[in-house]
PDB file of C-alpha atoms and ligand atoms in Angstrom:
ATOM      1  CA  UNK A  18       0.000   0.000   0.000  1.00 55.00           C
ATOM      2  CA  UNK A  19       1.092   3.387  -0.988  1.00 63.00           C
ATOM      3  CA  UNK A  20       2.419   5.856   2.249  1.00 69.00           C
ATOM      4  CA  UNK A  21       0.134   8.303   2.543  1.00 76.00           C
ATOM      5  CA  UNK A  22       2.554  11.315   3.071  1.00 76.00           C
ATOM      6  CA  UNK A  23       2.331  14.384   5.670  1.00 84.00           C
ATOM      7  CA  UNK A  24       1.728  17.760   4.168  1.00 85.00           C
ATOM      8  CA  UNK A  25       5.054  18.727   5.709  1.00 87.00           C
ATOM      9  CA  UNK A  26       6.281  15.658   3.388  1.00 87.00           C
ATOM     10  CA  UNK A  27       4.507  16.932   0.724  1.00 85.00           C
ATOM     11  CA  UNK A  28       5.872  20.486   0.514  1.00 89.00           C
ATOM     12  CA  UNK A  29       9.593  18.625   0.892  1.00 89.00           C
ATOM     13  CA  UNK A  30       8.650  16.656  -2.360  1.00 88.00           C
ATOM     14  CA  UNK A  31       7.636  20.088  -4.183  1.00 89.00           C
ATOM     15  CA  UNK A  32      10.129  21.553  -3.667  1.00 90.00           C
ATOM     16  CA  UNK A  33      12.944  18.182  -4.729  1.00 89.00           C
ATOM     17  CA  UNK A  34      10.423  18.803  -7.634  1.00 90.00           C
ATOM     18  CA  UNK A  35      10.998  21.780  -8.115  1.00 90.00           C
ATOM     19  CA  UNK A  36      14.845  21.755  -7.800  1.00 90.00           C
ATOM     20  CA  UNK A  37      14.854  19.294  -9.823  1.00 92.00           C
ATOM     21  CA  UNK A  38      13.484  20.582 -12.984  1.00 93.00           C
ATOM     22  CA  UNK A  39      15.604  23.911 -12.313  1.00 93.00           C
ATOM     23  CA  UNK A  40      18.634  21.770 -12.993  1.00 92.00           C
ATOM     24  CA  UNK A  41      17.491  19.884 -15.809  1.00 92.00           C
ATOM     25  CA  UNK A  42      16.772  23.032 -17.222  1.00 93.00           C
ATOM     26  CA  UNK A  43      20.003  24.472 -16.395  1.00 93.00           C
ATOM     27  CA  UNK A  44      21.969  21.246 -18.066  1.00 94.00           C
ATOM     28  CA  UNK A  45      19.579  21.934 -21.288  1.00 94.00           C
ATOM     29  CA  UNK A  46      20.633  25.468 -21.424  1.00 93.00           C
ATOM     30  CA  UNK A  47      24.293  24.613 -20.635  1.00 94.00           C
ATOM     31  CA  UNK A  48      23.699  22.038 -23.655  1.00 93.00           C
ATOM     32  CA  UNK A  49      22.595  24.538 -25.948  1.00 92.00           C
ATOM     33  CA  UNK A  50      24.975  26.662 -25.357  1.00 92.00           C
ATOM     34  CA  UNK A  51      27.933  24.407 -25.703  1.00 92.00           C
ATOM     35  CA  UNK A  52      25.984  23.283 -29.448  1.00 91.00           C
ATOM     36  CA  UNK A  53      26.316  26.752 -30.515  1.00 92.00           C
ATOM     37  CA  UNK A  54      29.520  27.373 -29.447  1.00 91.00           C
ATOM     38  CA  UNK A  55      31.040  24.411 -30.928  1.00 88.00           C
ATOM     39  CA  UNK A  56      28.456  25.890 -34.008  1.00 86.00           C
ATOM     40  CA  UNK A  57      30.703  29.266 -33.796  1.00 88.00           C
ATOM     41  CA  UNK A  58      33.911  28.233 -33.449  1.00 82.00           C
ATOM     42  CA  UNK A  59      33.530  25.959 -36.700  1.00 81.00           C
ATOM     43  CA  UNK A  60      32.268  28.629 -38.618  1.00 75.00           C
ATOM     44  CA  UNK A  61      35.167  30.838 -37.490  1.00 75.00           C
ATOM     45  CA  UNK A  62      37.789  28.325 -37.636  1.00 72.00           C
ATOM     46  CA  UNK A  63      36.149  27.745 -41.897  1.00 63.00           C
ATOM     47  CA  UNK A  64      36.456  31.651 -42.298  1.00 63.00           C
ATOM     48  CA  UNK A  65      40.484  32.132 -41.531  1.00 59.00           C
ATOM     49  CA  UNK A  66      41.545  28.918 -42.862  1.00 52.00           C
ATOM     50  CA  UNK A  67      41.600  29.942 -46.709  1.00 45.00           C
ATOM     51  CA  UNK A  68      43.609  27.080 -47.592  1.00 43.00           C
ATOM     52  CA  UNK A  69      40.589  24.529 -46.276  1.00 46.00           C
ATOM     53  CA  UNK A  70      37.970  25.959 -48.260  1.00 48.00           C
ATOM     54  CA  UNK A  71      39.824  26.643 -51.369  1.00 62.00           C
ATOM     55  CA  UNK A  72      41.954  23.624 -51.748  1.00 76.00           C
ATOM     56  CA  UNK A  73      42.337  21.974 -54.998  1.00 77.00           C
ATOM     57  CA  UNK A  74      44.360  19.403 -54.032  1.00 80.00           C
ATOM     58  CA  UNK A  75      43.226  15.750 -54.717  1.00 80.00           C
ATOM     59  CA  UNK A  76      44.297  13.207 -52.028  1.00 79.00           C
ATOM     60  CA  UNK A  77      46.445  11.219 -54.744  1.00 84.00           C
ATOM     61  CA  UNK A  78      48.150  14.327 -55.715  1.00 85.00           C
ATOM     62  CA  UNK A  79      50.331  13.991 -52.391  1.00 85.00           C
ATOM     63  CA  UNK A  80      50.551   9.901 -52.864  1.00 84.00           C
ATOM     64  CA  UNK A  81      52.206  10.550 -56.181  1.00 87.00           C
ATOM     65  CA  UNK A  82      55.230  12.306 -54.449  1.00 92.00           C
ATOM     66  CA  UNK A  83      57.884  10.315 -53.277  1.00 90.00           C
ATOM     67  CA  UNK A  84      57.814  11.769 -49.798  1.00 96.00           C
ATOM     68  CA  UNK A  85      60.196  10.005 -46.924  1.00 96.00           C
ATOM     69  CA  UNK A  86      59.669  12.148 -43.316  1.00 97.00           C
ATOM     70  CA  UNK A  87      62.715  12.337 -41.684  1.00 97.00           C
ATOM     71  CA  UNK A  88      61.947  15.098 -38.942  1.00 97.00           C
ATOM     72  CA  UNK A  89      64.627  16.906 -37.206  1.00 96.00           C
ATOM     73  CA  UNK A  90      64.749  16.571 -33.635  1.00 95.00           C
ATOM     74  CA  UNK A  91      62.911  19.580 -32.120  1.00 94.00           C
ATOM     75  CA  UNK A  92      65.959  22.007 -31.287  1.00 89.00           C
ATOM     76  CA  UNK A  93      66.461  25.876 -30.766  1.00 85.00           C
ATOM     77  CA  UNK A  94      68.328  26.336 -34.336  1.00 85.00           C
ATOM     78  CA  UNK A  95      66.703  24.348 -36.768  1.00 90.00           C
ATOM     79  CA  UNK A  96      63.217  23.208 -35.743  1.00 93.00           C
ATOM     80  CA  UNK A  97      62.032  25.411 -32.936  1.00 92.00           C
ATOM     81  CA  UNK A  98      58.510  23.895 -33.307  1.00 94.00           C
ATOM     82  CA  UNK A  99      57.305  27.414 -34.229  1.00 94.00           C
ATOM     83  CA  UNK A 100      53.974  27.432 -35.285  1.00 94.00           C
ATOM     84  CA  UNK A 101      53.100  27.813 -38.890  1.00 95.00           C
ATOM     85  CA  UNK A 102      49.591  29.925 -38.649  1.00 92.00           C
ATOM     86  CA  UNK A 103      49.076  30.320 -42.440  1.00 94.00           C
ATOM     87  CA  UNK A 104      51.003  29.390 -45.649  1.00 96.00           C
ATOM     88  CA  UNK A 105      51.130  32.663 -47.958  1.00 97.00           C
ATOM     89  CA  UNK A 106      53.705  31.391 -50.314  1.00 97.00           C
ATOM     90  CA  UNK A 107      56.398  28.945 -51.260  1.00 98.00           C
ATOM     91  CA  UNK A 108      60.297  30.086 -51.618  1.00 97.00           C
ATOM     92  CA  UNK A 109      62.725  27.956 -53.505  1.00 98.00           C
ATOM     93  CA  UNK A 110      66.148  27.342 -52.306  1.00 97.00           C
ATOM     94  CA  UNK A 111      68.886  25.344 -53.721  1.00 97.00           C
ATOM     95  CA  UNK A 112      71.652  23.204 -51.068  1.00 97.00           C
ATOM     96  CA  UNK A 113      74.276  24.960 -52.501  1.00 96.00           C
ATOM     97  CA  UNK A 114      76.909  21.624 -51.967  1.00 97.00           C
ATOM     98  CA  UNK A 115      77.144  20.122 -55.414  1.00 97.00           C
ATOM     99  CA  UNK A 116      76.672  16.492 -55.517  1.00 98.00           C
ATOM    100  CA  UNK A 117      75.037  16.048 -51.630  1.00 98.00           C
ATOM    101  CA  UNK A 118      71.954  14.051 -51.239  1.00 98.00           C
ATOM    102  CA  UNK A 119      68.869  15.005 -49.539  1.00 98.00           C
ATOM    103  CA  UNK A 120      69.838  12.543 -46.554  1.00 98.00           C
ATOM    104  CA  UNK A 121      72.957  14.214 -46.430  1.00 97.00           C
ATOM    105  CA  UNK A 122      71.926  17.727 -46.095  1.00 97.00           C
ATOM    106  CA  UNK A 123      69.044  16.788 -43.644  1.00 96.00           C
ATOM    107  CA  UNK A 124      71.717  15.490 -41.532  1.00 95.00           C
ATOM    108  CA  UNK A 125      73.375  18.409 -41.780  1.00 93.00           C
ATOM    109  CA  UNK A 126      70.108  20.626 -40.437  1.00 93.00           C
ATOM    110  CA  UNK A 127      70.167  17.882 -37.732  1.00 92.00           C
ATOM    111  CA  UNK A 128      73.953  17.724 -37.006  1.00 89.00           C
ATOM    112  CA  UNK A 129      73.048  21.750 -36.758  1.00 87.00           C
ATOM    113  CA  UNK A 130      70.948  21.569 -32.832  1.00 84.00           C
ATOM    114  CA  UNK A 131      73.884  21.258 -31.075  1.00 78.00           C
ATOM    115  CA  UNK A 132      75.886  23.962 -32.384  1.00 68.00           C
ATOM    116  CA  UNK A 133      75.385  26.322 -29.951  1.00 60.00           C
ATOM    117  CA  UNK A 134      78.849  27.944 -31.047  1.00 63.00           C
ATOM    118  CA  UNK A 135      77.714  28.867 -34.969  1.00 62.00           C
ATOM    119  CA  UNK A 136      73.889  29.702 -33.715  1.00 68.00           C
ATOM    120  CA  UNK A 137      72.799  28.782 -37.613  1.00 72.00           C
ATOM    121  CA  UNK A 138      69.558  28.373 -37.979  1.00 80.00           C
ATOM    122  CA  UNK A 139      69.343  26.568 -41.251  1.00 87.00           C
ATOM    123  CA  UNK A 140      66.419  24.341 -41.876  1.00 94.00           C
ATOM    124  CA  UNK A 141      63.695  23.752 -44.757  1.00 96.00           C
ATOM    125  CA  UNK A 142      60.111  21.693 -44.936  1.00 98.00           C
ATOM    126  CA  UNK A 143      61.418  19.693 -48.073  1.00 98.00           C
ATOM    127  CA  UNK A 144      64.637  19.112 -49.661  1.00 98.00           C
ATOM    128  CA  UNK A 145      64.295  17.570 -53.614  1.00 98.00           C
ATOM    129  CA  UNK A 146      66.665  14.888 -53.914  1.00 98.00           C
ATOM    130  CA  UNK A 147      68.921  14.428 -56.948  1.00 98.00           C
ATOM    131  CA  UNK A 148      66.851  11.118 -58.263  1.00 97.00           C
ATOM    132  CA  UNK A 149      64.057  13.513 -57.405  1.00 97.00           C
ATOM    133  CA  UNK A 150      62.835  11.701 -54.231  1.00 97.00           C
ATOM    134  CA  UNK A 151      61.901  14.312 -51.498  1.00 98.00           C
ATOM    135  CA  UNK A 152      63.012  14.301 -48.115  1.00 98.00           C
ATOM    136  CA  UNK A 153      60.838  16.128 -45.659  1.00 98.00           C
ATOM    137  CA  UNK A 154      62.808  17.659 -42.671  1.00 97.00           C
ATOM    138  CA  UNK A 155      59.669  19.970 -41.076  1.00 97.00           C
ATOM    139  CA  UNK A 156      55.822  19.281 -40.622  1.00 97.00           C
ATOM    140  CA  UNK A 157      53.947  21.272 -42.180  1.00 96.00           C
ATOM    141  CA  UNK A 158      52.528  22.985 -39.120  1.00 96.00           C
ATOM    142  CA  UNK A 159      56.168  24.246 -37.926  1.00 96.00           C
ATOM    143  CA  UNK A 160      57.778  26.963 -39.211  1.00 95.00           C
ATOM    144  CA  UNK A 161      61.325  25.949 -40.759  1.00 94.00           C
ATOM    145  CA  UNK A 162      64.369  28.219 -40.297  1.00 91.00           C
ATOM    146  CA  UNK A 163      65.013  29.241 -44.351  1.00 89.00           C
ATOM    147  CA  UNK A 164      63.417  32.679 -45.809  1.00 88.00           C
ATOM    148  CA  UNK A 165      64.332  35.002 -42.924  1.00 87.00           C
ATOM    149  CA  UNK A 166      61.405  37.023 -42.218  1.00 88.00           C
ATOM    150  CA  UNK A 167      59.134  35.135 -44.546  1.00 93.00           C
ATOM    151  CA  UNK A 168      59.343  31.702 -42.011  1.00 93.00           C
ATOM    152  CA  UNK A 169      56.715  32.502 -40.681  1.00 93.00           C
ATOM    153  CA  UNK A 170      54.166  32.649 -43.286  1.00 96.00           C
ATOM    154  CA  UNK A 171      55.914  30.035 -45.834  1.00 97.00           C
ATOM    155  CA  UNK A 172      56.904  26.438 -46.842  1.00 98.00           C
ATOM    156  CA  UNK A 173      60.814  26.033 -47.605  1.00 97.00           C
ATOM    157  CA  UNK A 174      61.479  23.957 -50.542  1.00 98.00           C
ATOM    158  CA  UNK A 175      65.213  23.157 -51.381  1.00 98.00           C
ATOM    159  CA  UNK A 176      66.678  21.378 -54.137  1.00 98.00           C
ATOM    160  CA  UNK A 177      70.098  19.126 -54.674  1.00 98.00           C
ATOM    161  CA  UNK A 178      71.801  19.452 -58.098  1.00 98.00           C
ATOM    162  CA  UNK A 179      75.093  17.734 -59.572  1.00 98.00           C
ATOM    163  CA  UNK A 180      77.112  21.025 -60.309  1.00 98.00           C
ATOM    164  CA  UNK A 181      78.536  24.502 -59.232  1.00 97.00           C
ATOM    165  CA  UNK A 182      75.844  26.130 -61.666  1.00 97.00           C
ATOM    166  CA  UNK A 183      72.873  24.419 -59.756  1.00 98.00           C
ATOM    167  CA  UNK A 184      70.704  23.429 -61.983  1.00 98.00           C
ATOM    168  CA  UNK A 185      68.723  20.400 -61.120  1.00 98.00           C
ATOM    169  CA  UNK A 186      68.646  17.450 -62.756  1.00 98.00           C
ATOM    170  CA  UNK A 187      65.188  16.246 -65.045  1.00 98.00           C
ATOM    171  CA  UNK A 188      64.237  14.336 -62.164  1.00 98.00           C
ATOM    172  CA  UNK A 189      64.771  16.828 -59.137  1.00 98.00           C
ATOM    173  CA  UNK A 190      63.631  19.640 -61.698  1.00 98.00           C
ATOM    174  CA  UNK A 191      60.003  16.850 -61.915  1.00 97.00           C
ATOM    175  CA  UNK A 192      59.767  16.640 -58.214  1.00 97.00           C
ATOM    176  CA  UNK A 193      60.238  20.362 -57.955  1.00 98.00           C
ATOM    177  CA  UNK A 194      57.248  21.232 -60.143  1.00 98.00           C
ATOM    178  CA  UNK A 195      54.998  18.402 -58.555  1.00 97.00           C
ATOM    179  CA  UNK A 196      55.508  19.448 -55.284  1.00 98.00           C
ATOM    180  CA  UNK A 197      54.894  22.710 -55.718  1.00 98.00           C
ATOM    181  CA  UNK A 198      52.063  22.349 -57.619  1.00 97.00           C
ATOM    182  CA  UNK A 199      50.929  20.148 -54.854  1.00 97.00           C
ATOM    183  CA  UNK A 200      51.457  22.581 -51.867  1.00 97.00           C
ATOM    184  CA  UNK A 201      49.712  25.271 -54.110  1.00 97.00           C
ATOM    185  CA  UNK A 202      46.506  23.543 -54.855  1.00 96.00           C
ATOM    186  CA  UNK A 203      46.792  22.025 -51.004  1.00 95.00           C
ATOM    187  CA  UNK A 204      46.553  26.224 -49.883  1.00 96.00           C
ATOM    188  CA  UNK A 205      44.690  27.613 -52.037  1.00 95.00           C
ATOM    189  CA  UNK A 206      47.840  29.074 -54.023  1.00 97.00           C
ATOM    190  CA  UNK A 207      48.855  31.179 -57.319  1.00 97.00           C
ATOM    191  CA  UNK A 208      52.051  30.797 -59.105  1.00 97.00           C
ATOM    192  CA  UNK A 209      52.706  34.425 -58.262  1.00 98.00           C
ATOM    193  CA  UNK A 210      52.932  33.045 -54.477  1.00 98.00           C
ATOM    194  CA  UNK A 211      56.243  30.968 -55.322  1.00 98.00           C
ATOM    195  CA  UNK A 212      58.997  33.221 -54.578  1.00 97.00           C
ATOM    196  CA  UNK A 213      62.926  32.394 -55.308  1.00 97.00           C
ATOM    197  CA  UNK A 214      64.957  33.077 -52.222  1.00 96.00           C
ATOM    198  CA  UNK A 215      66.598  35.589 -54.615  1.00 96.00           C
ATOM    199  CA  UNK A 216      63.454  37.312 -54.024  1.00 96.00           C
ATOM    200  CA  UNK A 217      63.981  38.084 -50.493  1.00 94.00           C
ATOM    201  CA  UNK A 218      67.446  39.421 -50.953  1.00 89.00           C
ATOM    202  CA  UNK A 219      69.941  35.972 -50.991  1.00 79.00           C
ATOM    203  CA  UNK A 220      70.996  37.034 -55.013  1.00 77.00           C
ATOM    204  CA  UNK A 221      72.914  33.780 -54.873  1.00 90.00           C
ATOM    205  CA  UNK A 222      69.984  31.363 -53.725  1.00 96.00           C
ATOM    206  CA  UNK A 223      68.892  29.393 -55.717  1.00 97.00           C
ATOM    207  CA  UNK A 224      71.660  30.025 -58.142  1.00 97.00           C
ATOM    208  CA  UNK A 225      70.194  28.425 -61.178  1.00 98.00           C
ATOM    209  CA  UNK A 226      66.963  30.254 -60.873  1.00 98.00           C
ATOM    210  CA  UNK A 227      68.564  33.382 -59.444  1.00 97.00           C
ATOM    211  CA  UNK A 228      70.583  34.151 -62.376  1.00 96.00           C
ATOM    212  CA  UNK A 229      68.353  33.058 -65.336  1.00 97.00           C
ATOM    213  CA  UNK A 230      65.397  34.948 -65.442  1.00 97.00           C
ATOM    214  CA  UNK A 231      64.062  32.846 -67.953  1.00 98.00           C
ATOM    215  CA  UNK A 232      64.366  29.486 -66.953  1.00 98.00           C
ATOM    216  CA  UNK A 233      62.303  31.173 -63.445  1.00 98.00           C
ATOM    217  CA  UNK A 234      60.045  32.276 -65.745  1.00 98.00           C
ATOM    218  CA  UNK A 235      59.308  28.938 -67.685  1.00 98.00           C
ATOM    219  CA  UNK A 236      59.170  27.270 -63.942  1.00 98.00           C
ATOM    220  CA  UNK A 237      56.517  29.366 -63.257  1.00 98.00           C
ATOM    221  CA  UNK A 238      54.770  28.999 -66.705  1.00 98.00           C
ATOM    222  CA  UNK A 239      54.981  25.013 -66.430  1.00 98.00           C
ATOM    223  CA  UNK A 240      53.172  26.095 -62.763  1.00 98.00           C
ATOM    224  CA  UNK A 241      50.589  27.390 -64.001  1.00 98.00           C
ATOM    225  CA  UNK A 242      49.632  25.155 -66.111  1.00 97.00           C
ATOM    226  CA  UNK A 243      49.843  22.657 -63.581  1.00 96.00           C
ATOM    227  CA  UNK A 244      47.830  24.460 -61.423  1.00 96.00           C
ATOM    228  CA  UNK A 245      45.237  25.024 -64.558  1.00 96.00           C
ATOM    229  CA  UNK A 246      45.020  21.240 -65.085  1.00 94.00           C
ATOM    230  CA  UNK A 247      44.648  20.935 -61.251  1.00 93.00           C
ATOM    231  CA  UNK A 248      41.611  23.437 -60.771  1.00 91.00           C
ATOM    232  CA  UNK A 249      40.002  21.605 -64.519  1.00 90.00           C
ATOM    233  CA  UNK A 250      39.968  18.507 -63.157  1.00 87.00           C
ATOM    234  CA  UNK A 251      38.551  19.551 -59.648  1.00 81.00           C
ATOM    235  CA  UNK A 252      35.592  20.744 -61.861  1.00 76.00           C
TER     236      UNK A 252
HETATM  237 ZN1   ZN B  22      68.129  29.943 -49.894  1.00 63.62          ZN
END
């Protein structure tokens, strides 16, 4: 048989009631506001990254580079673990040590962190082997230590090449184009946002580009068409 309760007992049960329903309608509240804010912050986070919404890339664009990740250790010099907020433009560099590999001058980025006597700072996101496999030193979210005041807003591409004059071989000079074209469909990227260290002030970086305007200036031409083909076949 049911307890037939007091009216004291009564009022105590009103008011559990009562208290109850006050939280359930707080957690609903709290509920709806976490749904909008999670609504908000998506909608912000879409707006500032550009390269998100207006990437071209295609996911076997990046499986058709020969990419092996060999990070540097995190270290002061040459990967401070700076963040990388947003990717404005690519600069090309060349290794400047005629003959080296891409292992080999990745070592010497990494051999670099405990050379607290030189203090260089000398580090890129990709170095273009000279059989035109790519090594890549940096994640993509880190800034590497390459273009001077433009680390923090680009990706660092260097190349290895057989001679004093620089210029990279068919295969490095393939790699070079692919993975630019790559990095500029993956951000949302003209060919008029691929810089030559040259650019920035190094006049002897990268030496085959730097000094023949016109082979820079077919690069960027073979680019573009690249990046035409790219943005055709997205459609
Ligand atoms: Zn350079």
């Amino acid at each position: 048989m049911a307890k037939v309760l007091s009216k004291e007992e009564w009022k105590k049960r009103k008011k559990l009631y009562a208290y109850l329903k006050l939280v359930a309608a707080a957690m609903l509240a709290l509920l709806i506001v976490l749904i909008l804010l999670i609504g908000l912050i998506k909608v912000v986070r879409n707006l500032f990254s550009k390269g998100d919404l207006t990437s071209s890339a295609s996911p076997t664009m990046k499986q058709e580079l020969d990419i092996t990740e060999l990070f540097l250790t995190p270290n002061g010099y040459t990967r401070p673990q700076n963040t990388l907020k947003e990717v404005k433009g690519i600069v090309i560099h060349y290794v400047a040590k005629s003959g080296s590999s891409a292992v080999e001058n990745r070592n010497y980025y990494e051999g670099l962190k405990s050379n607290s006597t030189s203090k260089t700072a000398e580090s890129c996101h990709f170095i273009i082997d000279l059989d035109g496999g790519i090594v890549q030193c940096i994640p993509l979210n880190e800034v590497a230590c390459a273009s001077g005041t433009r680390n923090e807003d680009t990706i660092a591409i260097t190349f290895c090449h057989p001679q004093i004059d620089g210029e990279p071989t068919a295969q490095t000079y393939e790699s070079l184009l692919k993975l630019t074209t790559y990095l500029c469909a993956e951000y949302g990227l003209t060919k008029d946002a691929v810089i030559r260290h040259s650019d920035l002030g190094d006049q002897s970086c990268p030496k085959y580009f730097a000094e023949q305007e016109g082979k820079w200036a077919a690069f960027l031409a073979e680019l573009d068409t690249a990046l035409g083909k790219v943005a055709k076949e997205k459609k």
